[in-house]
Short mmCIF file of C-alpha atoms and ligand atoms in Angstrom, two decimals:
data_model
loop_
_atom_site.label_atom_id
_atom_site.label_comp_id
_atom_site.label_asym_id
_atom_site.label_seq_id
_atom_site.Cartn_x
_atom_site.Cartn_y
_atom_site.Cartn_z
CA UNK J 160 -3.51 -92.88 78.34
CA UNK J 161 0.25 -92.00 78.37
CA UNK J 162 2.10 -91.97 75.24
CA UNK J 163 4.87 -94.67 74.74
CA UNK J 164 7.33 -92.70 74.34
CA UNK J 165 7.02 -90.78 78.15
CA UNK J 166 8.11 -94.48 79.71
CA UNK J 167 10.82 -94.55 82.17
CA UNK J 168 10.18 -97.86 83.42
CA UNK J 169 9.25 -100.87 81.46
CA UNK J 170 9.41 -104.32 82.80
CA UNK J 171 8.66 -106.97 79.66
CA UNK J 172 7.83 -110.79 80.23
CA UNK J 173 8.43 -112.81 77.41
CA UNK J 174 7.80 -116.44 76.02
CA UNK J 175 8.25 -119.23 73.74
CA UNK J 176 5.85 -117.32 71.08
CA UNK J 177 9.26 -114.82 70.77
CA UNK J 178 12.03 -117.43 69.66
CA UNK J 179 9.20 -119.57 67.56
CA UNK J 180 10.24 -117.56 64.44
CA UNK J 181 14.04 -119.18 65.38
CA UNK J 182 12.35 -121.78 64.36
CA UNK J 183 12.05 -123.38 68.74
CA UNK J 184 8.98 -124.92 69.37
CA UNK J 185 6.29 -123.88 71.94
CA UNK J 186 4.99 -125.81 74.56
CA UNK J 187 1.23 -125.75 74.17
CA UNK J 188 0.49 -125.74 70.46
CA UNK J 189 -0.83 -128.55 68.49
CA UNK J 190 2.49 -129.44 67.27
CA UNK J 191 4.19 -127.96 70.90
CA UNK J 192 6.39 -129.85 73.40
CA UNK J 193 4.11 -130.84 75.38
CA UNK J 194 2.67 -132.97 72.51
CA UNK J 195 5.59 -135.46 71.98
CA UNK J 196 6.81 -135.41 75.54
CA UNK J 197 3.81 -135.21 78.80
CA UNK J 198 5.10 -132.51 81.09
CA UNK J 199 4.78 -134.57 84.24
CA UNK J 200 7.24 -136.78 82.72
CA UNK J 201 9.95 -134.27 81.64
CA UNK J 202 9.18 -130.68 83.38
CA UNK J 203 8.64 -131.96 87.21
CA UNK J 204 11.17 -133.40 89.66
CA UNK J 205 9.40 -136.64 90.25
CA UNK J 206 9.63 -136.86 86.43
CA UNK J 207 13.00 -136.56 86.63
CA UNK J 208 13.63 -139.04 89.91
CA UNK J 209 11.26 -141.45 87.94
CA UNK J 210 13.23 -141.33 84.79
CA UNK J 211 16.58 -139.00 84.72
CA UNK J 212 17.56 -140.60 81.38
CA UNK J 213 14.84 -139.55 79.93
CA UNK J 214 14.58 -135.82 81.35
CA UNK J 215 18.54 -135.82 80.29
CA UNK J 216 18.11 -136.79 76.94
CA UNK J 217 14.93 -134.04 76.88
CA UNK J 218 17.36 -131.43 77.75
CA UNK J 219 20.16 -132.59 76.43
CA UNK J 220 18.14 -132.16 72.93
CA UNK J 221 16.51 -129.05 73.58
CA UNK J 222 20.72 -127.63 74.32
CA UNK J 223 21.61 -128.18 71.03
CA UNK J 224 18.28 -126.69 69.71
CA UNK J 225 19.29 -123.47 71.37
CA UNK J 226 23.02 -124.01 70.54
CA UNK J 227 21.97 -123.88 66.54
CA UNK J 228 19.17 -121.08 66.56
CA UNK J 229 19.69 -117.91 65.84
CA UNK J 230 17.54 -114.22 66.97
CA UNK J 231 14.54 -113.34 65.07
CA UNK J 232 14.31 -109.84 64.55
CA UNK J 233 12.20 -109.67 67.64
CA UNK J 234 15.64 -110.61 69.69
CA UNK J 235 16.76 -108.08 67.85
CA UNK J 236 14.75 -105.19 68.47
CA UNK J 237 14.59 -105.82 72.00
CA UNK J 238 18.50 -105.83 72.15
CA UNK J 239 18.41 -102.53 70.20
CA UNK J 240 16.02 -101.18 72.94
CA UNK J 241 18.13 -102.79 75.82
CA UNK J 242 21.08 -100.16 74.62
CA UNK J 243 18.95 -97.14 73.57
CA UNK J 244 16.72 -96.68 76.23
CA UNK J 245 18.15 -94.68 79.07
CA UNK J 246 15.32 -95.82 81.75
CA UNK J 247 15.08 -98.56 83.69
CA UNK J 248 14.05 -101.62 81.87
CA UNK J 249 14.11 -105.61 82.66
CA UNK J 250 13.69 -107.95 80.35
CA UNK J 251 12.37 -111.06 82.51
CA UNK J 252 12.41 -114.48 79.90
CA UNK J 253 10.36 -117.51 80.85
CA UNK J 254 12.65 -119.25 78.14
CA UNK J 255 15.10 -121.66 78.78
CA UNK J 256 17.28 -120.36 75.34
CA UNK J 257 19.83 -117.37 75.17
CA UNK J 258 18.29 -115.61 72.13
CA UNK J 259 18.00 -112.01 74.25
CA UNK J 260 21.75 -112.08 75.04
CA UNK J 261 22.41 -113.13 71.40
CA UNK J 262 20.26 -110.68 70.46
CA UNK J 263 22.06 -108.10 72.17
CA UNK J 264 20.25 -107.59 75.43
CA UNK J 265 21.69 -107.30 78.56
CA UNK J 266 19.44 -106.56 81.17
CA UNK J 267 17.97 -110.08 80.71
CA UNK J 268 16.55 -112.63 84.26
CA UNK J 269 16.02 -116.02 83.22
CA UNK J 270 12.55 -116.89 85.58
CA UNK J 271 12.85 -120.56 84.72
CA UNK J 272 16.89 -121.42 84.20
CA UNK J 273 18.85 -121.57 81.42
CA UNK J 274 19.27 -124.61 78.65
CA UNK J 275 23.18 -123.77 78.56
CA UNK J 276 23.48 -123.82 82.59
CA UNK J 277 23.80 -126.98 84.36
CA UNK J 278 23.56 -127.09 88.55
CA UNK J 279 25.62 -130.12 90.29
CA UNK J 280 23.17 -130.90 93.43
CA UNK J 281 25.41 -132.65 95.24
CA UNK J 282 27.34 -129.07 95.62
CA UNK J 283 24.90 -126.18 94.58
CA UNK J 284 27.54 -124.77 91.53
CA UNK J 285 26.22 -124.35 88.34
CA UNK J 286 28.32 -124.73 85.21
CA UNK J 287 28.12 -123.25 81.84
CA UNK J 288 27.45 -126.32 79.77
CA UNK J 289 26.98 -126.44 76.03
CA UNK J 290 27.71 -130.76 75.99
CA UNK J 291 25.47 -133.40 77.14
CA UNK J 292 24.13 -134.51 80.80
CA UNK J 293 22.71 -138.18 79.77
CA UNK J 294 26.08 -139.82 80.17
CA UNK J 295 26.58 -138.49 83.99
CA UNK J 296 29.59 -135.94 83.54
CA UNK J 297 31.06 -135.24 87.02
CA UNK J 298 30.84 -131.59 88.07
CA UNK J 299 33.89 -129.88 87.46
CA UNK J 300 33.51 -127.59 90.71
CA UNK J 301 33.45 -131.01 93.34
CA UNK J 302 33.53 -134.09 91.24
CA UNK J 303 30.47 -135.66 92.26
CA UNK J 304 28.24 -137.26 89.34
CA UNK J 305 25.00 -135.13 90.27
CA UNK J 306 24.28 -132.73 87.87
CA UNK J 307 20.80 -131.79 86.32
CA UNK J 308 19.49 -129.45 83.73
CA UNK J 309 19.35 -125.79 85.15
CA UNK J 310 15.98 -125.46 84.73
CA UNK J 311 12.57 -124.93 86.96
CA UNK J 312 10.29 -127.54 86.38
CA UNK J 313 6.58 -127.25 87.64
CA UNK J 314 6.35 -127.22 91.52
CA UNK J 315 9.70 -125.54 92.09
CA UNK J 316 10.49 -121.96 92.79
CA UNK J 317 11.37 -119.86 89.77
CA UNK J 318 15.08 -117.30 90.03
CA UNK J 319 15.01 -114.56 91.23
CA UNK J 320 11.52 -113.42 92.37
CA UNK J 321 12.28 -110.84 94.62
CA UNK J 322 14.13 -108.84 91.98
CA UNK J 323 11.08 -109.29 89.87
CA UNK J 324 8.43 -108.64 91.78
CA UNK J 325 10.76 -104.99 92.88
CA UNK J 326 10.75 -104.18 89.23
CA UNK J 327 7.21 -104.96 88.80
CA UNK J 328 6.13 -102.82 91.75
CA UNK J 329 8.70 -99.68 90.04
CA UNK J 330 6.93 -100.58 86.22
CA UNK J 331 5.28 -97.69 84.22
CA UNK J 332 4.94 -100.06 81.48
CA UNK J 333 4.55 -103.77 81.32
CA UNK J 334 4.83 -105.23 78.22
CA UNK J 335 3.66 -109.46 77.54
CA UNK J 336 5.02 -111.03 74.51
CA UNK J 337 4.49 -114.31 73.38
CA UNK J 338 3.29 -115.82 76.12
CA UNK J 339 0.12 -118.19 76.57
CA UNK J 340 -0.63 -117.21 80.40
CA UNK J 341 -1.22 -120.85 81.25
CA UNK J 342 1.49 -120.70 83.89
CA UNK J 343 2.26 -119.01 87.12
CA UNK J 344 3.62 -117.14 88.95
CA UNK J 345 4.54 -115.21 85.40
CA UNK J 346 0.51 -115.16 84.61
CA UNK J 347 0.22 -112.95 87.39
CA UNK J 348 3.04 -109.95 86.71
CA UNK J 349 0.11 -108.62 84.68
CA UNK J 350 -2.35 -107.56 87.62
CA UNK J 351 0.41 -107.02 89.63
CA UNK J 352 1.79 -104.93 87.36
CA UNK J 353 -1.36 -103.04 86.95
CA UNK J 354 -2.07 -103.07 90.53
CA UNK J 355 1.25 -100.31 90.84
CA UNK J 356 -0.04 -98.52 88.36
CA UNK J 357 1.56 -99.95 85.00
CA UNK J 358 -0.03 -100.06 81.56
CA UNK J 359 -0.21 -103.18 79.79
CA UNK J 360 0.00 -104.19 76.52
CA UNK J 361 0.21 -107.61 74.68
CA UNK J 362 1.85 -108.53 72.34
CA UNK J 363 1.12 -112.14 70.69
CA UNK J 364 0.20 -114.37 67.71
CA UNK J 365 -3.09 -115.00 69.07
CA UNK J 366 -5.64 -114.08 72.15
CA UNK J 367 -4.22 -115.51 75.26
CA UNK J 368 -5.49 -117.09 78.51
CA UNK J 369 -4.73 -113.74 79.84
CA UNK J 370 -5.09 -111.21 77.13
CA UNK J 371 -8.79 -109.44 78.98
CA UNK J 372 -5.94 -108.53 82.02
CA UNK J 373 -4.40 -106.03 79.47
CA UNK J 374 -5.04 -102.67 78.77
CA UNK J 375 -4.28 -103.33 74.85
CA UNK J 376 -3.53 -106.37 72.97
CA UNK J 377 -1.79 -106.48 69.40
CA UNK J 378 -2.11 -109.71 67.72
CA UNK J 379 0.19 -110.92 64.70
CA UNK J 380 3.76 -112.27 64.95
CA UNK J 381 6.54 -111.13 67.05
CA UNK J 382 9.19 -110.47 64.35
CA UNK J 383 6.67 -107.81 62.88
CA UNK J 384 4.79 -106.08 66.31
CA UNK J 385 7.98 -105.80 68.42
CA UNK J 386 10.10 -104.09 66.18
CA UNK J 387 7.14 -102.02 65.76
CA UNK J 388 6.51 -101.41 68.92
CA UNK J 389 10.18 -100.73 69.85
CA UNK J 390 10.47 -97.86 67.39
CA UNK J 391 7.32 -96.38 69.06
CA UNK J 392 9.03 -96.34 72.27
CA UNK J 393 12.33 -94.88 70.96
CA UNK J 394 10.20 -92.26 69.16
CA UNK J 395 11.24 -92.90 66.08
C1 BJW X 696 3.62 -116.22 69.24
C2 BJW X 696 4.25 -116.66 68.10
C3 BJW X 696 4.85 -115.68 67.34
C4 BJW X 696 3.48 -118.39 69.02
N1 BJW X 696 4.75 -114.42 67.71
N2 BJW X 696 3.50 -115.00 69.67
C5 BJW X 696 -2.15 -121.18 90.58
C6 BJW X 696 -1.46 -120.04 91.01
C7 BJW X 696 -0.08 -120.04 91.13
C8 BJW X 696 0.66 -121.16 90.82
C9 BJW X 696 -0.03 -122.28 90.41
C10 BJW X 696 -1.39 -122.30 90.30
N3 BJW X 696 -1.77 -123.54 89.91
C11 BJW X 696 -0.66 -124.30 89.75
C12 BJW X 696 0.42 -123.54 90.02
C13 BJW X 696 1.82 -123.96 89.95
C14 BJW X 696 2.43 -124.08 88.57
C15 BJW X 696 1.49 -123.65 87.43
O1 BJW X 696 1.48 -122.52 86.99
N4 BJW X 696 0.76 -124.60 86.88
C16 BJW X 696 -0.14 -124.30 85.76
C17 BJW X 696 -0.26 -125.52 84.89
C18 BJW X 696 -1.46 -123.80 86.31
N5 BJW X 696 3.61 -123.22 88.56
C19 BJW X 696 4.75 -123.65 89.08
O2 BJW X 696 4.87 -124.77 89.57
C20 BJW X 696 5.91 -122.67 89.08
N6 BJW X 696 6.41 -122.54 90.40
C21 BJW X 696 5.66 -121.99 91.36
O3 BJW X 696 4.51 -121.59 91.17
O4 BJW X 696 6.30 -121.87 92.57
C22 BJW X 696 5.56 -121.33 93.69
C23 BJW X 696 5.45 -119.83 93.64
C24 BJW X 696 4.26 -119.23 94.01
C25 BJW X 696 4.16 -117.84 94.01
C26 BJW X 696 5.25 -117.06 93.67
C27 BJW X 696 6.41 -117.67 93.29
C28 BJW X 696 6.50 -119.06 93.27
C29 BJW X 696 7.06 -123.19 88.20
C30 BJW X 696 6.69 -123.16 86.74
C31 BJW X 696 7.83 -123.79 85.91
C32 BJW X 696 7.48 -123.80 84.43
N7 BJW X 696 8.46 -124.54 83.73
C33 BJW X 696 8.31 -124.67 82.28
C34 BJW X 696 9.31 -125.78 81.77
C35 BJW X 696 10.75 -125.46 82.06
C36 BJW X 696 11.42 -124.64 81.00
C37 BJW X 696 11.64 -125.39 79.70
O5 BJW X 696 11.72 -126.62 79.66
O6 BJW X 696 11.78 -124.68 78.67
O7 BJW X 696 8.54 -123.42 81.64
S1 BJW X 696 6.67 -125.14 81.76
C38 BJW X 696 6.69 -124.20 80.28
O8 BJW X 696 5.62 -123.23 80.33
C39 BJW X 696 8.02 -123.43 80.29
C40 BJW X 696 7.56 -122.05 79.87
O9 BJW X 696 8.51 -121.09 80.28
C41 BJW X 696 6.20 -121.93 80.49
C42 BJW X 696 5.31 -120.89 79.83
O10 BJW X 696 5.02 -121.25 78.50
P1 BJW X 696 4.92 -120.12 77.39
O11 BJW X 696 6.25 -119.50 77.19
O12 BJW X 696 3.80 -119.22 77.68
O13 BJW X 696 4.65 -121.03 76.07
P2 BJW X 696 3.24 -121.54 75.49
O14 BJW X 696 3.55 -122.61 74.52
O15 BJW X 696 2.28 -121.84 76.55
O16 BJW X 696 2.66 -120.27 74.72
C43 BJW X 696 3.29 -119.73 73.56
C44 BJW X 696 2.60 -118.43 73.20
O17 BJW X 696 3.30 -117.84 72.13
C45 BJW X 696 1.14 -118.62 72.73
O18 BJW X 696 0.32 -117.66 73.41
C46 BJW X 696 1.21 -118.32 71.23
O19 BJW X 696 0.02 -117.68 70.75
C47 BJW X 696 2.37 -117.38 71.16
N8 BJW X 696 3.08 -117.40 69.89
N9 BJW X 696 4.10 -118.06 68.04
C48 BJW X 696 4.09 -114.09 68.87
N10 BJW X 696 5.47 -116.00 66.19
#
């Protein structure tokens, strides 16, 4: 088994289990999301041409979550890696909040959109936006009143898959963290991964829907195990 340390090439997927200690829910606990709000009413585009008030005021909610949490030490020590590791490394987020860039990362894809980005349909621009969407604002870029949350819901295409799937198929090390492995295509980047040649390690609260894909899983939470783990591959 390599050693840590010898990386050049990490790719690491994470999920809501990261920015839980921020204090953001998850989506599939017990006390998750998905519990006060069904995903097929908030999370797919017939949820949202059913009932856009209702989607809105989802989002619209979850904005100012983000907007008044703050990186965990997790954040952290991934933003600490992002600037002191000369290799190549992606960070690729399934979460909607900006806690890596907070956190001091910069080599950050957002796979399902961004809570502080909002896209005008009528004219394909998207718009930082820190406000509200319920009311109907009228895009700034063309002045139509189309505008949605930023966000992939279930059925559509997550960003930027080519880039991932590149960095995936370049990965000496894949790392997982926080992330339940109930949805895909992200559930997948671990065989693929592995497929090129990677080696894959877990890190999570908990065994996962995919945690027997991995080559090692750590449990406990992420403010302790990637801090840990980042030191490791500093060599420190
Ligand atoms: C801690 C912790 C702590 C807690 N420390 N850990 C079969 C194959 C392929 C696709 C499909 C398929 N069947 C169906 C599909 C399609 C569908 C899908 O996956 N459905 C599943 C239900 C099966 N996927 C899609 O529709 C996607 N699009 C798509 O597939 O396009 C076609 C395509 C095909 C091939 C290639 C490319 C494209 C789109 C998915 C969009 C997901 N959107 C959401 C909501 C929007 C964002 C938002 O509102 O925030 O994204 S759903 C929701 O789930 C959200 C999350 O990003 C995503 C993943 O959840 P996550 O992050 O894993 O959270 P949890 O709650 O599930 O888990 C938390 C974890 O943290 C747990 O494990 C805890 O233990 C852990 N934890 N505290 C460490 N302190």
């Amino acid at each position: 088994m390599r050693a840590m340390s010898s990386n050049r090439n990490i790719v690491i997927l994470t999920g809501a289990g990261i920015s839980a200690e921020s204090g953001l829910k998850t989506f599939r606990a017990e006390d998750g999301l998905w519990e006060s709000h069904p995903v097929d009413q908030v999370a797919t585009p017939e949820g949202f041409a059913r009932d856009p008030d209702l989607v809105q005021r989802f989002y619209d909610e979850r904005r100012a979550q983000v907007l008044a949490a703050s990186p965990n030490p997790a954040h952290m020590a991934l933003g600490h890696l992002d600037r002191h590791f000369a290799g190549e490394l992606l960070i690729v987020t399934q979460n909607i909040d900006d806690l890596h860039e907070r956190g001091g990362a910069s080599r950050v894809l957002h796979m399902h959109g961004e809570a502080l980005s909002a896209w005008c349909r009528a004219c394909d621009a998207r718009h930082r936006w820190t406000g509200t969407l319920r009311e109907g604002p009228a895009c700034p870029a063309c002045g139509e009143v189309a505008m949605r949350p930023d966000i992939v819901w279930f059925g559509e295409m997550p960003y930027r898959m080519d880039e991932i799937f590149d960095a995936l198929a370049r990965a000496d090390l894949f790392v997982s963290i926080g992330t339940s492995g109930a949805v895909y295509p992200a559930a997948g980047f671990v065989q693929q991964a592995a497929a090129h040649g990677a080696r894959t390690l877990e890190l999570n609260l908990e065994e996962s829907l995919g945690s027997r894909n991995f080559d090692e899983t750590r449990l406990g939470p992420a403010s302790e195990l990637v801090p840990r783990w980042v030191e490791e591959v500093l060599g420190r």
